mmCIF file of C-alpha atoms in Angstrom:
data_model
loop_
_atom_site.group_PDB
_atom_site.id
_atom_site.type_symbol
_atom_site.label_atom_id
_atom_site.label_comp_id
_atom_site.label_asym_id
_atom_site.label_seq_id
_atom_site.Cartn_x
_atom_site.Cartn_y
_atom_site.Cartn_z
ATOM 1 C CA MET S 117 162.304 166.994 130.329
ATOM 2 C CA HIS S 118 163.031 168.389 133.798
ATOM 3 C CA PRO S 119 165.517 166.155 135.807
ATOM 4 C CA ALA S 120 163.068 165.976 138.761
ATOM 5 C CA LEU S 121 160.417 164.299 136.483
ATOM 6 C CA ALA S 122 163.164 161.907 135.304
ATOM 7 C CA VAL S 123 163.903 161.009 138.939
ATOM 8 C CA GLY S 124 160.141 160.402 139.377
ATOM 9 C CA LEU S 125 160.105 158.142 136.335
ATOM 10 C CA VAL S 126 162.969 156.065 137.628
ATOM 11 C CA PHE S 127 161.452 155.691 141.217
ATOM 12 C CA ALA S 128 157.958 155.071 139.884
ATOM 13 C CA GLY S 129 158.906 152.660 137.000
ATOM 14 C CA CYS S 130 161.632 150.718 138.769
ATOM 15 C CA CYS S 131 159.910 150.156 142.086
ATOM 16 C CA SER S 132 156.634 149.226 140.391
ATOM 17 C CA ASN S 133 158.627 146.959 138.120
ATOM 18 C CA VAL S 134 160.107 145.005 141.109
ATOM 19 C CA ILE S 135 156.748 144.574 142.732
ATOM 20 C CA PHE S 136 155.070 143.020 139.680
ATOM 21 C CA LEU S 137 158.208 141.065 138.894
ATOM 22 C CA GLU S 138 157.952 139.441 142.426
ATOM 23 C CA LEU S 139 154.139 138.798 141.859
ATOM 24 C CA LEU S 140 155.204 136.829 138.688
ATOM 25 C CA VAL S 141 157.956 134.858 140.087
ATOM 26 C CA ARG S 142 156.077 133.974 143.368
ATOM 27 C CA LYS S 143 153.368 132.348 141.338
ATOM 28 C CA HIS S 144 155.618 130.854 138.622
ATOM 29 C CA PRO S 145 159.338 131.014 139.542
ATOM 30 C CA GLY S 146 160.515 129.742 136.090
ATOM 31 C CA CYS S 147 158.829 132.530 134.172
ATOM 32 C CA GLY S 148 162.011 134.580 133.885
ATOM 33 C CA ASN S 149 162.545 133.834 130.089
ATOM 34 C CA LEU S 150 158.896 134.787 129.241
ATOM 35 C CA VAL S 151 159.377 138.047 131.177
ATOM 36 C CA THR S 152 162.656 138.782 129.534
ATOM 37 C CA PHE S 153 161.461 138.145 126.107
ATOM 38 C CA SER S 154 158.384 140.417 126.593
ATOM 39 C CA GLN S 155 160.478 143.252 127.853
ATOM 40 C CA PHE S 156 162.987 142.922 124.951
ATOM 41 C CA LEU S 157 160.120 142.687 122.342
ATOM 42 C CA PHE S 158 158.415 145.777 123.698
ATOM 43 C CA ILE S 159 161.457 147.966 123.732
ATOM 44 C CA ALA S 160 162.571 146.720 120.353
ATOM 45 C CA VAL S 161 159.306 147.466 118.659
ATOM 46 C CA GLU S 162 159.321 151.022 120.260
ATOM 47 C CA GLY S 163 162.901 151.598 119.145
ATOM 48 C CA PHE S 164 162.242 150.331 115.611
ATOM 49 C CA LEU S 165 159.407 152.711 115.267
ATOM 50 C CA ARG S 166 161.009 155.829 116.895
ATOM 51 C CA GLU S 167 164.776 155.434 116.907
ATOM 52 C CA ALA S 168 165.451 153.291 113.834
ATOM 53 C CA ASP S 169 162.813 155.031 111.760
ATOM 54 C CA LEU S 170 161.398 151.714 110.501
ATOM 55 C CA GLY S 171 164.917 150.449 109.615
ATOM 56 C CA ARG S 172 165.579 153.385 107.404
ATOM 57 C CA LYS S 173 168.229 155.182 109.796
ATOM 58 C CA ARG S 174 171.711 153.730 109.654
ATOM 59 C CA PRO S 175 173.404 153.048 113.083
ATOM 60 C CA ALA S 176 176.205 155.321 114.165
ATOM 61 C CA ILE S 177 178.068 152.344 115.621
ATOM 62 C CA PRO S 178 178.702 149.520 113.196
ATOM 63 C CA VAL S 179 176.289 146.467 113.911
ATOM 64 C CA ARG S 180 179.282 144.077 114.353
ATOM 65 C CA HIS S 181 180.173 145.958 117.512
ATOM 66 C CA TYR S 182 176.574 145.809 118.657
ATOM 67 C CA ALA S 183 176.656 142.098 118.036
ATOM 68 C CA VAL S 184 179.383 141.598 120.685
ATOM 69 C CA MET S 185 177.580 143.985 123.164
ATOM 70 C CA VAL S 186 174.169 142.242 122.564
ATOM 71 C CA THR S 187 175.608 138.692 123.189
ATOM 72 C CA MET S 188 176.808 140.016 126.638
ATOM 73 C CA PHE S 189 173.581 141.940 127.392
ATOM 74 C CA PHE S 190 171.344 139.082 126.331
ATOM 75 C CA THR S 191 173.361 136.538 128.583
ATOM 76 C CA VAL S 192 173.170 138.912 131.618
ATOM 77 C CA SER S 193 169.442 139.488 131.279
ATOM 78 C CA VAL S 194 168.540 135.818 130.826
ATOM 79 C CA VAL S 195 170.886 134.558 133.632
ATOM 80 C CA ASN S 196 169.690 137.240 136.105
ATOM 81 C CA ASN S 197 166.130 136.459 135.531
ATOM 82 C CA TYR S 198 166.779 132.628 135.620
ATOM 83 C CA ALA S 199 168.420 132.966 139.019
ATOM 84 C CA LEU S 200 165.086 133.635 140.551
ATOM 85 C CA ASN S 201 164.234 130.020 139.722
ATOM 86 C CA LEU S 202 167.159 128.852 141.729
ATOM 87 C CA ASN S 203 166.079 129.487 145.397
ATOM 88 C CA ILE S 204 167.159 133.112 145.144
ATOM 89 C CA ALA S 205 164.865 135.397 147.085
ATOM 90 C CA MET S 206 164.130 138.800 145.503
ATOM 91 C CA PRO S 207 165.870 140.856 148.308
ATOM 92 C CA LEU S 208 169.128 138.841 147.970
ATOM 93 C CA HIS S 209 168.688 139.276 144.196
ATOM 94 C CA MET S 210 168.595 142.923 144.488
ATOM 95 C CA ILE S 211 171.510 143.251 147.055
ATOM 96 C CA PHE S 212 173.646 140.917 144.978
ATOM 97 C CA ARG S 213 173.123 142.900 141.885
ATOM 98 C CA SER S 214 174.077 146.127 143.892
ATOM 99 C CA GLY S 215 177.627 144.745 143.916
ATOM 100 C CA SER S 216 178.308 145.813 140.437
ATOM 101 C CA LEU S 217 180.809 148.361 141.704
ATOM 102 C CA ILE S 218 183.001 145.450 142.900
ATOM 103 C CA ALA S 219 182.901 143.703 139.466
ATOM 104 C CA ASN S 220 183.474 147.109 137.720
ATOM 105 C CA MET S 221 186.555 147.805 139.883
ATOM 106 C CA ILE S 222 188.042 144.310 139.458
ATOM 107 C CA LEU S 223 187.782 144.216 135.752
ATOM 108 C CA GLY S 224 188.828 147.900 135.639
ATOM 109 C CA ILE S 225 192.040 146.896 137.293
ATOM 110 C CA VAL S 226 192.575 143.789 135.209
ATOM 111 C CA ILE S 227 191.611 144.963 131.755
ATOM 112 C CA LEU S 228 192.038 148.753 131.688
ATOM 113 C CA LYS S 229 194.975 148.773 134.274
ATOM 114 C CA LYS S 230 193.053 151.393 136.379
ATOM 115 C CA ARG S 231 194.321 152.302 139.901
ATOM 116 C CA TYR S 232 192.102 153.626 142.611
ATOM 117 C CA SER S 233 192.507 155.542 145.851
ATOM 118 C CA VAL S 234 192.419 153.933 149.320
ATOM 119 C CA PHE S 235 189.115 155.606 149.829
ATOM 120 C CA LYS S 236 187.574 153.629 147.001
ATOM 121 C CA TYR S 237 189.131 150.436 148.056
ATOM 122 C CA THR S 238 187.633 150.957 151.580
ATOM 123 C CA SER S 239 184.197 151.641 150.004
ATOM 124 C CA ILE S 240 184.371 148.524 147.939
ATOM 125 C CA SER S 241 185.359 146.494 150.910
ATOM 126 C CA LEU S 242 182.118 147.626 152.765
ATOM 127 C CA VAL S 243 180.122 146.570 149.759
ATOM 128 C CA SER S 244 181.795 143.115 149.696
ATOM 129 C CA VAL S 245 181.407 142.514 153.368
ATOM 130 C CA GLY S 246 177.681 143.644 153.242
ATOM 131 C CA ILE S 247 177.009 141.213 150.299
ATOM 132 C CA PHE S 248 178.893 138.383 152.143
ATOM 133 C CA ILE S 249 176.686 138.904 155.307
ATOM 134 C CA CYS S 250 173.427 138.868 153.297
ATOM 135 C CA THR S 251 174.531 135.859 151.261
ATOM 136 C CA PHE S 252 175.647 133.872 154.370
ATOM 137 C CA MET S 253 172.407 134.496 156.205
ATOM 138 C CA SER S 254 170.367 133.692 153.241
ATOM 139 C CA ALA S 255 172.277 130.318 152.943
ATOM 140 C CA LYS S 256 171.302 129.450 156.485
ATOM 141 C CA GLN S 257 167.700 130.303 155.838
ATOM 142 C CA VAL S 258 167.684 128.066 152.726
ATOM 143 C CA THR S 259 168.937 125.047 154.771
ATOM 144 C CA SER S 260 166.673 125.781 157.807
ATOM 145 C CA GLN S 261 163.379 126.411 155.722
ATOM 146 C CA THR S 262 163.347 123.372 153.488
ATOM 147 C CA SER S 263 161.719 120.034 154.024
ATOM 148 C CA VAL S 264 162.612 117.919 157.178
ATOM 149 C CA SER S 265 164.280 115.467 154.790
ATOM 150 C CA GLU S 266 168.024 115.876 154.763
ATOM 151 C CA ASP S 267 168.283 115.081 151.142
ATOM 152 C CA ASP S 268 165.703 117.724 150.240
ATOM 153 C CA GLY S 269 167.651 120.260 152.228
ATOM 154 C CA ILE S 270 170.921 119.330 150.556
ATOM 155 C CA GLN S 271 169.296 119.553 147.173
ATOM 156 C CA ALA S 272 167.828 122.908 147.866
ATOM 157 C CA PHE S 273 171.076 124.319 149.103
ATOM 158 C CA ALA S 274 172.822 122.925 145.922
ATOM 159 C CA TRP S 275 170.257 124.834 143.709
ATOM 160 C CA TRP S 276 170.884 127.956 145.877
ATOM 161 C CA LEU S 277 174.629 127.693 145.283
ATOM 162 C CA LEU S 278 173.910 127.445 141.552
ATOM 163 C CA GLY S 279 171.834 130.584 141.733
ATOM 164 C CA ILE S 280 174.624 132.389 143.571
ATOM 165 C CA GLY S 281 177.022 131.271 140.848
ATOM 166 C CA ALA S 282 174.646 132.531 138.160
ATOM 167 C CA LEU S 283 174.341 135.975 139.830
ATOM 168 C CA THR S 284 178.239 136.181 140.169
ATOM 169 C CA PHE S 285 178.655 135.266 136.470
ATOM 170 C CA ALA S 286 176.055 137.879 135.442
ATOM 171 C CA LEU S 287 177.673 140.425 137.707
ATOM 172 C CA LEU S 288 181.097 139.947 136.036
ATOM 173 C CA MET S 289 179.560 139.796 132.511
ATOM 174 C CA SER S 290 177.618 143.055 133.083
ATOM 175 C CA ALA S 291 180.864 144.748 134.266
ATOM 176 C CA ARG S 292 182.706 143.491 131.167
ATOM 177 C CA MET S 293 179.915 144.757 128.994
ATOM 178 C CA GLY S 294 180.178 148.205 130.646
ATOM 179 C CA ILE S 295 183.864 148.270 129.807
ATOM 180 C CA PHE S 296 183.301 147.412 126.258
ATOM 181 C CA GLN S 297 180.451 149.932 126.043
ATOM 182 C CA GLU S 298 182.784 152.683 127.436
ATOM 183 C CA THR S 299 185.451 151.885 124.748
ATOM 184 C CA LEU S 300 182.755 152.077 122.053
ATOM 185 C CA TYR S 301 181.453 155.327 123.202
ATOM 186 C CA LYS S 302 185.019 156.719 123.319
ATOM 187 C CA GLN S 303 185.466 155.699 119.690
ATOM 188 C CA PHE S 304 182.140 156.487 118.203
ATOM 189 C CA GLY S 305 180.550 158.911 120.659
ATOM 190 C CA LYS S 306 177.507 158.283 122.824
ATOM 191 C CA HIS S 307 174.462 156.978 121.175
ATOM 192 C CA SER S 308 172.398 155.780 124.171
ATOM 193 C CA LYS S 309 168.934 155.618 122.376
ATOM 194 C CA GLU S 310 170.484 153.560 119.327
ATOM 195 C CA ALA S 311 172.294 151.248 121.872
ATOM 196 C CA LEU S 312 169.016 150.683 123.738
ATOM 197 C CA PHE S 313 167.289 149.663 120.609
ATOM 198 C CA TYR S 314 170.033 147.321 119.256
ATOM 199 C CA ASN S 315 170.582 145.715 122.583
ATOM 200 C CA HIS S 316 166.979 144.710 122.683
ATOM 201 C CA ALA S 317 166.284 143.931 118.960
ATOM 202 C CA LEU S 318 169.312 141.978 117.972
ATOM 203 C CA PRO S 319 168.952 139.241 120.711
ATOM 204 C CA LEU S 320 165.310 138.501 119.764
ATOM 205 C CA PRO S 321 166.293 135.420 117.569
ATOM 206 C CA GLY S 322 168.094 134.055 120.542
ATOM 207 C CA PHE S 323 164.923 133.441 122.278
ATOM 208 C CA LEU S 324 164.115 130.703 119.764
ATOM 209 C CA PHE S 325 166.366 128.472 121.903
ATOM 210 C CA LEU S 326 164.030 129.250 124.781
ATOM 211 C CA ALA S 327 160.862 128.954 122.781
ATOM 212 C CA SER S 328 159.483 125.898 124.513
ATOM 213 C CA ASP S 329 160.055 127.290 128.075
ATOM 214 C CA ILE S 330 158.384 130.616 126.975
ATOM 215 C CA TYR S 331 155.473 128.785 125.347
ATOM 216 C CA SER S 332 154.723 126.529 128.339
ATOM 217 C CA HIS S 333 154.691 129.457 130.830
ATOM 218 C CA ALA S 334 152.493 131.399 128.339
ATOM 219 C CA LEU S 335 149.988 128.449 128.628
ATOM 220 C CA LEU S 336 150.270 128.528 132.455
ATOM 221 C CA PHE S 337 149.580 132.349 132.267
ATOM 222 C CA ASN S 338 146.406 131.590 130.257
ATOM 223 C CA LYS S 339 145.239 129.325 132.976
ATOM 224 C CA SER S 340 145.559 131.881 135.783
ATOM 225 C CA GLU S 341 142.476 133.362 137.389
ATOM 226 C CA SER S 342 140.513 136.303 135.578
ATOM 227 C CA TYR S 343 141.159 139.876 136.327
ATOM 228 C CA GLN S 344 139.099 142.936 135.344
ATOM 229 C CA VAL S 345 141.515 145.853 134.554
ATOM 230 C CA PRO S 346 140.419 149.020 136.369
ATOM 231 C CA VAL S 347 139.158 151.905 134.230
ATOM 232 C CA LEU S 348 139.412 149.804 130.989
ATOM 233 C CA GLY S 349 136.920 147.277 132.269
ATOM 234 C CA VAL S 350 138.774 144.632 130.228
ATOM 235 C CA THR S 351 138.955 140.984 131.571
ATOM 236 C CA MET S 352 142.235 139.100 131.090
ATOM 237 C CA PRO S 353 144.254 136.479 133.031
ATOM 238 C CA VAL S 354 145.897 138.028 136.091
ATOM 239 C CA MET S 355 149.402 136.764 135.117
ATOM 240 C CA TRP S 356 149.200 138.553 131.752
ATOM 241 C CA PHE S 357 148.056 141.716 133.500
ATOM 242 C CA TYR S 358 151.108 141.451 135.887
ATOM 243 C CA LEU S 359 153.411 140.925 132.912
ATOM 244 C CA LEU S 360 151.919 143.741 130.987
ATOM 245 C CA VAL S 361 152.456 146.111 133.848
ATOM 246 C CA ASN S 362 155.975 144.683 134.417
ATOM 247 C CA VAL S 363 156.929 145.488 130.898
ATOM 248 C CA ILE S 364 155.533 148.924 130.854
ATOM 249 C CA THR S 365 157.140 149.837 134.068
ATOM 250 C CA GLN S 366 160.384 148.419 132.870
ATOM 251 C CA TYR S 367 160.332 150.742 129.905
ATOM 252 C CA VAL S 368 159.447 153.739 132.035
ATOM 253 C CA CYS S 369 162.359 152.904 134.298
ATOM 254 C CA ILE S 370 164.857 152.653 131.416
ATOM 255 C CA ARG S 371 163.612 155.811 129.771
ATOM 256 C CA GLY S 372 163.918 157.736 133.086
ATOM 257 C CA VAL S 373 167.524 156.413 133.545
ATOM 258 C CA PHE S 374 168.259 157.564 129.903
ATOM 259 C CA ILE S 375 166.906 161.037 130.474
ATOM 260 C CA LEU S 376 168.933 161.395 133.696
ATOM 261 C CA THR S 377 172.159 160.442 131.797
ATOM 262 C CA THR S 378 171.560 163.186 129.282
ATOM 263 C CA GLU S 379 170.343 165.826 131.776
ATOM 264 C CA CYS S 380 172.482 165.166 134.929
ATOM 265 C CA ALA S 381 176.012 164.263 135.870
ATOM 266 C CA SER S 382 176.921 160.667 136.159
ATOM 267 C CA LEU S 383 177.293 161.002 139.922
ATOM 268 C CA THR S 384 173.605 162.021 140.275
ATOM 269 C CA VAL S 385 172.495 159.106 138.038
ATOM 270 C CA THR S 386 174.484 156.630 140.314
ATOM 271 C CA LEU S 387 173.045 158.125 143.413
ATOM 272 C CA VAL S 388 169.477 158.082 142.067
ATOM 273 C CA VAL S 389 169.803 154.459 140.977
ATOM 274 C CA THR S 390 171.252 153.478 144.239
ATOM 275 C CA LEU S 391 168.466 155.060 146.247
ATOM 276 C CA ARG S 392 166.043 153.436 143.846
ATOM 277 C CA LYS S 393 167.375 149.979 144.728
ATOM 278 C CA PHE S 394 167.143 150.716 148.420
ATOM 279 C CA VAL S 395 163.500 151.825 148.132
ATOM 280 C CA SER S 396 162.750 148.748 145.959
ATOM 281 C CA LEU S 397 164.268 146.578 148.611
ATOM 282 C CA ILE S 398 162.216 148.068 151.303
ATOM 283 C CA PHE S 399 159.051 147.644 149.288
ATOM 284 C CA SER S 400 159.909 143.942 148.601
ATOM 285 C CA ILE S 401 160.479 143.217 152.319
ATOM 286 C CA LEU S 402 157.504 145.072 153.669
ATOM 287 C CA TYR S 403 154.876 144.305 151.062
ATOM 288 C CA PHE S 404 155.711 140.700 150.562
ATOM 289 C CA ARG S 405 157.021 139.962 154.089
ATOM 290 C CA ASN S 406 160.268 138.383 152.888
ATOM 291 C CA PRO S 407 162.402 137.097 155.651
ATOM 292 C CA PHE S 408 164.918 139.639 156.635
ATOM 293 C CA THR S 409 166.898 139.507 159.811
ATOM 294 C CA LEU S 410 169.050 142.190 161.631
ATOM 295 C CA TRP S 411 172.062 140.634 159.987
ATOM 296 C CA HIS S 412 170.283 141.212 156.451
ATOM 297 C CA TRP S 413 169.760 144.887 157.439
ATOM 298 C CA LEU S 414 173.354 145.222 158.555
ATOM 299 C CA GLY S 415 174.621 143.792 155.257
ATOM 300 C CA THR S 416 172.145 146.095 153.328
ATOM 301 C CA VAL S 417 173.361 149.220 155.110
ATOM 302 C CA LEU S 418 176.963 148.310 154.443
ATOM 303 C CA VAL S 419 176.289 147.834 150.683
ATOM 304 C CA PHE S 420 174.494 151.199 150.271
ATOM 305 C CA ILE S 421 176.972 152.972 152.439
ATOM 306 C CA GLY S 422 179.728 151.576 150.519
ATOM 307 C CA THR S 423 178.109 152.663 147.222
ATOM 308 C CA LEU S 424 177.566 156.149 148.353
ATOM 309 C CA LEU S 425 181.172 156.438 149.563
ATOM 310 C CA TYR S 426 182.360 155.128 146.184
ATOM 311 C CA THR S 427 180.531 157.864 144.358
ATOM 312 C CA GLU S 428 182.021 160.509 146.825
ATOM 313 C CA VAL S 429 178.514 161.900 147.097
ATOM 314 C CA TRP S 430 179.319 163.495 150.554
ATOM 315 C CA ASN S 431 182.268 165.641 148.983
ATOM 316 C CA HIS S 432 179.974 166.721 146.206
ATOM 317 C CA LEU S 433 177.063 167.638 148.556
ATOM 318 C CA GLY S 434 179.404 169.543 150.776
ATOM 319 C CA ALA S 435 180.853 171.437 147.795
ATOM 320 C CA ALA S 436 177.201 172.255 146.707
ATOM 321 C CA ARG S 437 176.180 173.629 150.054
ATOM 322 C CA SER S 438 179.424 175.762 150.604
ATOM 323 C CA PRO S 439 178.995 179.290 149.240
ATOM 324 C CA PRO S 440 181.191 180.374 146.378
ATOM 325 C CA PRO S 441 184.453 182.142 147.490
ATOM 326 C CA LYS S 442 184.229 185.934 147.334
ATOM 327 C CA ASP S 443 186.672 187.853 145.257
ATOM 328 C CA LYS S 444 189.189 189.559 147.356
ATOM 329 C CA GLU S 445 189.100 193.260 147.036
ATOM 330 C CA LYS S 446 192.411 194.683 145.694
#
């Protein structure tokens, strides 16, 4: 597949996914477990049919290693989605998750004993300051927009702090998973499709612990107003329609990223994903009219500038534009 088409899949899939996720959590903030389960089930079934060949294909990486990775991946996915139920607005959720570079650098220094240039430390500082500004301003909004009762305001702020803690934990766990994945790929080679399947199939039994919550929200979805799907003419509860589109767009997004990793350099993938996050953020702010002050914009700009500086995209763009050196005549 042409890389340009893969970029289109990433933007179309991921941006649409964010819109329909916000439609879901605005109506039912606690539906994160149902959304996560649906996404995992869809990708696992698709992978079982195509990648695992109905279970006949043996994995290149031993399942015991996948069990460790899956535990981390399942935890990150559930915690990230559950954070939306803890007074965390979607824009802050996206900005906070953009701080993965910070977590990767910290754990890279601690676990892999890596050392970075002053330039990279500067870029990470910009990302950190940007996230701090957005988080601090969101904290002020939580306390000012709640009920006039002081107790209600304190309770809302406490839940918000818990949400920030959940996002921080998920950020660090995700970075740890990335390091573990990197060591596995060095040992056994890259098997991204296989990893995608096992990361979504093996955690499915874990959702049994969340079955009551998933079932209760499924009943709430059944009670939502009816919606006639365009073209198909099928009528279904509107929340199930939102969830169906969310799952499909999540799959399109993941597939697009996978194609990019096989067709393009890692720098290009990072740049595309970063720009996608920025576009998704703009969509969320404008379409849903989420509160976003000038301070939020400043923090957002710092986060994305820091991310682009970290990838050294400017140097690569300059090198790409400069003409190749001509051979000197002897």
